[in-house]
Coordinates of C-alpha atoms in Angstrom, one line a residue:
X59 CA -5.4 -120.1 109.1
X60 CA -8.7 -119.3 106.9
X61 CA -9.2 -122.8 105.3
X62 CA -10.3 -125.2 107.5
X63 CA -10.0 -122.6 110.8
X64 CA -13.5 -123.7 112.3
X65 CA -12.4 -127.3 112.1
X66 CA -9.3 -126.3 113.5
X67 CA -11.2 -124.5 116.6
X68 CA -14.5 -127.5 117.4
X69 CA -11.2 -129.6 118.3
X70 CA -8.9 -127.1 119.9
X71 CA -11.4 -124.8 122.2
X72 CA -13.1 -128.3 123.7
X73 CA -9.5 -129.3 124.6
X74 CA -8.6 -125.7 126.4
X75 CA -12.0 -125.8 128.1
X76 CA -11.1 -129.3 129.6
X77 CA -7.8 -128.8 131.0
X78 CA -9.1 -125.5 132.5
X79 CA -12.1 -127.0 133.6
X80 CA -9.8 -130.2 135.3
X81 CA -7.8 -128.1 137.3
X82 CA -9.4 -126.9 140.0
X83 CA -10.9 -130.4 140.7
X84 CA -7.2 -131.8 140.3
X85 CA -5.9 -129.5 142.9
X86 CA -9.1 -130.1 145.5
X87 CA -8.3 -134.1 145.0
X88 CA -4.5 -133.8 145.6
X89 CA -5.5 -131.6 148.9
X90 CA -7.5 -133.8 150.2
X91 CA -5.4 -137.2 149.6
X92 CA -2.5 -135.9 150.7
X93 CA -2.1 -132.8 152.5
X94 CA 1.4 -132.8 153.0
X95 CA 2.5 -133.3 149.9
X96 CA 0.3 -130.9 148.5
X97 CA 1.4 -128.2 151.2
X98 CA 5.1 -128.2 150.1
X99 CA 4.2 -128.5 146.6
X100 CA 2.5 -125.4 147.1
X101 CA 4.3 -123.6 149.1
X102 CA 7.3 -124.1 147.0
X103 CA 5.9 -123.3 144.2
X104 CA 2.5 -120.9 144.4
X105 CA 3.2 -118.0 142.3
X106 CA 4.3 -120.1 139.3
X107 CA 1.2 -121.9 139.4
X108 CA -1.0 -118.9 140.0
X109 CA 0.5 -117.9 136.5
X110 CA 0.3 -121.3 135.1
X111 CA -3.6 -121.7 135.7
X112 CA -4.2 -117.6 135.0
X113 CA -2.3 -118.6 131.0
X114 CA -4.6 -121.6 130.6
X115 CA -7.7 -120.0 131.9
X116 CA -6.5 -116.5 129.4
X117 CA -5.5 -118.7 126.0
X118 CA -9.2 -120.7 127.0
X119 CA -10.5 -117.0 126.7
X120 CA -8.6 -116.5 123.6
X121 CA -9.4 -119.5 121.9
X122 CA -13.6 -119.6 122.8
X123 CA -13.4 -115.7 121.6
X124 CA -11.7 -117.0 117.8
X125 CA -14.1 -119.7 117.9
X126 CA -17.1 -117.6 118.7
X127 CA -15.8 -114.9 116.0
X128 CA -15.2 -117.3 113.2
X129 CA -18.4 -118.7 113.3
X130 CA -20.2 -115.3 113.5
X131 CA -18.0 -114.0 110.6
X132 CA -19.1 -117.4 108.9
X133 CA -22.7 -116.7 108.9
X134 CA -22.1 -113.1 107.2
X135 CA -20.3 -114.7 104.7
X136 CA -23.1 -117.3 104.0
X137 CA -24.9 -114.7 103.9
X138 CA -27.4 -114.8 107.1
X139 CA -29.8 -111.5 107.5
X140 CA -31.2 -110.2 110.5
X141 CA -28.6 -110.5 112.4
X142 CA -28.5 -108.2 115.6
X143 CA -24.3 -109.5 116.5
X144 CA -21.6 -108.7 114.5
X145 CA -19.2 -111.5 115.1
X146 CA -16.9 -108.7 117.0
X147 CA -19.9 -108.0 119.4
X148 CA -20.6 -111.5 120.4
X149 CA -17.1 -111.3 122.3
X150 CA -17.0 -107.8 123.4
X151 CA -20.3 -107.7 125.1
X152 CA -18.4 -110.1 127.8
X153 CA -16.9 -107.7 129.2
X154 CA -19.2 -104.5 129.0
X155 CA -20.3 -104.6 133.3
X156 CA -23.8 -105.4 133.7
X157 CA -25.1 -106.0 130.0
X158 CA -22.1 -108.8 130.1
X159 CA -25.0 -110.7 132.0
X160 CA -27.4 -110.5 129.2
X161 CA -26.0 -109.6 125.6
X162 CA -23.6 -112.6 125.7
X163 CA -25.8 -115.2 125.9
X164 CA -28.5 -113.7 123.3
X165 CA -25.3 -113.0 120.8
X166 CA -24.5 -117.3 121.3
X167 CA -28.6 -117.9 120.9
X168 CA -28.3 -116.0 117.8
X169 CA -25.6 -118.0 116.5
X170 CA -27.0 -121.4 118.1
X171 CA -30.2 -120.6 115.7
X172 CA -28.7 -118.7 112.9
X173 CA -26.3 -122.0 112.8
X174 CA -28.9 -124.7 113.0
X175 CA -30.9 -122.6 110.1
X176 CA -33.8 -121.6 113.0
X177 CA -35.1 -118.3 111.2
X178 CA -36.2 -117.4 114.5
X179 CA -32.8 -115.9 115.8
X180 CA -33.9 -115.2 119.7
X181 CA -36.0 -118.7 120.2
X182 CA -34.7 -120.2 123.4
X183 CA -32.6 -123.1 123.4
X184 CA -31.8 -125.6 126.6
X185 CA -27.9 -125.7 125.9
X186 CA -27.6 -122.5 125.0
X187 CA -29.6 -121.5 128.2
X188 CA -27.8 -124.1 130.8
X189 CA -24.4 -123.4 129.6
X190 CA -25.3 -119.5 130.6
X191 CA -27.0 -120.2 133.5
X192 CA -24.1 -122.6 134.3
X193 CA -21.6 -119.3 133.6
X194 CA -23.1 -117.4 135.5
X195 CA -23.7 -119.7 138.8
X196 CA -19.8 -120.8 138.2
X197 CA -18.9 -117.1 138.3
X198 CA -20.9 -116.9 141.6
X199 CA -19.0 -119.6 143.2
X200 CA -15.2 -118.7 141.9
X201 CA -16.2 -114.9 143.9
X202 CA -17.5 -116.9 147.3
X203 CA -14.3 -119.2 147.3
X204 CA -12.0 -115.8 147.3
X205 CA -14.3 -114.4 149.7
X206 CA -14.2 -117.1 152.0
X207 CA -11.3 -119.5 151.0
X208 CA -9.8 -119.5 154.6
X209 CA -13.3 -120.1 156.0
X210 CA -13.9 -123.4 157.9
X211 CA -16.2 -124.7 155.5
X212 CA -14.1 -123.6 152.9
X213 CA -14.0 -127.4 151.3
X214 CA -17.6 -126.7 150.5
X215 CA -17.4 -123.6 148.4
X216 CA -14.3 -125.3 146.3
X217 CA -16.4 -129.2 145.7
X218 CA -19.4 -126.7 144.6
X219 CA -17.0 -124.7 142.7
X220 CA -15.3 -127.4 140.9
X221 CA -18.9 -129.2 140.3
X222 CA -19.9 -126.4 138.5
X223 CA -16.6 -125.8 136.5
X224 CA -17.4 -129.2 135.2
X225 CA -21.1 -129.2 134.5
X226 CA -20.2 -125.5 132.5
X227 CA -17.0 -127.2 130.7
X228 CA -19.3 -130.3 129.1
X229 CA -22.1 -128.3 128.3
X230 CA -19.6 -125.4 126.5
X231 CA -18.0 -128.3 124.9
X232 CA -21.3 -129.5 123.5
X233 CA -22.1 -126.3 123.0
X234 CA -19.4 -125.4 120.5
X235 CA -19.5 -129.3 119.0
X236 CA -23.4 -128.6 117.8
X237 CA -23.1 -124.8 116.3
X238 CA -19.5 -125.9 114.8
X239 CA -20.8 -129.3 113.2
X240 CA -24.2 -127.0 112.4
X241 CA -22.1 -124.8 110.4
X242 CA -20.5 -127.5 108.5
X243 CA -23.6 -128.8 107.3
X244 CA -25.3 -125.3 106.2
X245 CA -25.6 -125.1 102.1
X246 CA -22.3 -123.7 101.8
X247 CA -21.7 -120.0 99.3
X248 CA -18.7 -120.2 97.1
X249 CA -17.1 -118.3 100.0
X250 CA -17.6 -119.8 102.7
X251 CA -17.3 -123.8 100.9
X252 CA -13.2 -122.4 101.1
X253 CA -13.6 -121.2 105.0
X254 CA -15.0 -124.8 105.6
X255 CA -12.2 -126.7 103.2

């Protein structure tokens, strides 16, 4: 999968980040139109779609992970200095507790720059910094819906939940559309013009 894999990934992670992103919204909707339905569907059928949505929600981890690996490992071959990620780190800083809420958004600034040809690798960028501050408020709200899904005002936390799943979804999307087409467009090595074929 080396020629052509970053192509390959800008269409495929965007998909994966939709569908996982649609089906907490689809569920709320079909609660809330029709409750009986929805109740039996459930009921019938709850552990299969536990698994379904915890596949989706894994392979959309998978596929962001190759994405955000491809594209560091394309900048080393271009040749980019002064990098402080290797394109392993950007994806195992997620799940280091407690620098997980810093190192992975300044490994994706790094790339957003490095990408986009900004010599200055930690300058700030507004989708690099709402899609983290986005991932981080989402992950706030998918821990108070466990915590109080059988609460009263439990509609709340899931609308807020699923509003937020969306806004994070269209800004990752964008997200991986810019530093993807970025990297298409850099002056391309011998090496990396057959990464990019």
């Amino acid at each position: 999968m080396k020629n052509g894999e970053l192509r390959v990934l800008a269409r495929v992670v965007p998909i994966f980040v939709l569908i996982e992103a649609l089906i907490r919204p689809a569920l709320l909707i079909w609660s809330q139109s029709d409750p009986y339905s929805y109740e039996r569907a459930i009921v019938a059928a709850e552990q299969p779609m536990r698994f379904g949505a915890l596949g989706i929600y894994l392979a959309t981890l998978i596929v962001f992970g190759r994405w955000t690996y491809v594209t560091g490992r394309n900048l080393v071959q271009l040749g980019v200095t002064g990098l402080q990620f290797t394109p392993a780190s950007r994806i195992w800083w997620f799940f280091v507790p407690f620098a997980n809420l810093i190192k992975p958004v300044e490994g994706i600034r790094e790339l957003w720059n490095a990408s986009h040809g900004n010599a200055e690798y930690a300058q700030n960028n507004l989708i690099v910094t709402c899609w983290w501050i986005l991932w981080i408020f989402n992950a706030i709200a998918v821990y108070l819906v466990g915590r109080f899904a059988q609460n009263e005002h439990s509609i709340i936390f899931y609308a807020v939940e699923c509003a937020l799943g969306l806004m994070l979804a269209g800004v990752a999307i964008t997200l991986v559309l810019r530093i993807s087409h970025a990297q298409m467009r850099l002056p391309h090595s011998p090496a990396l013009a057959e990464i990019f074929a």
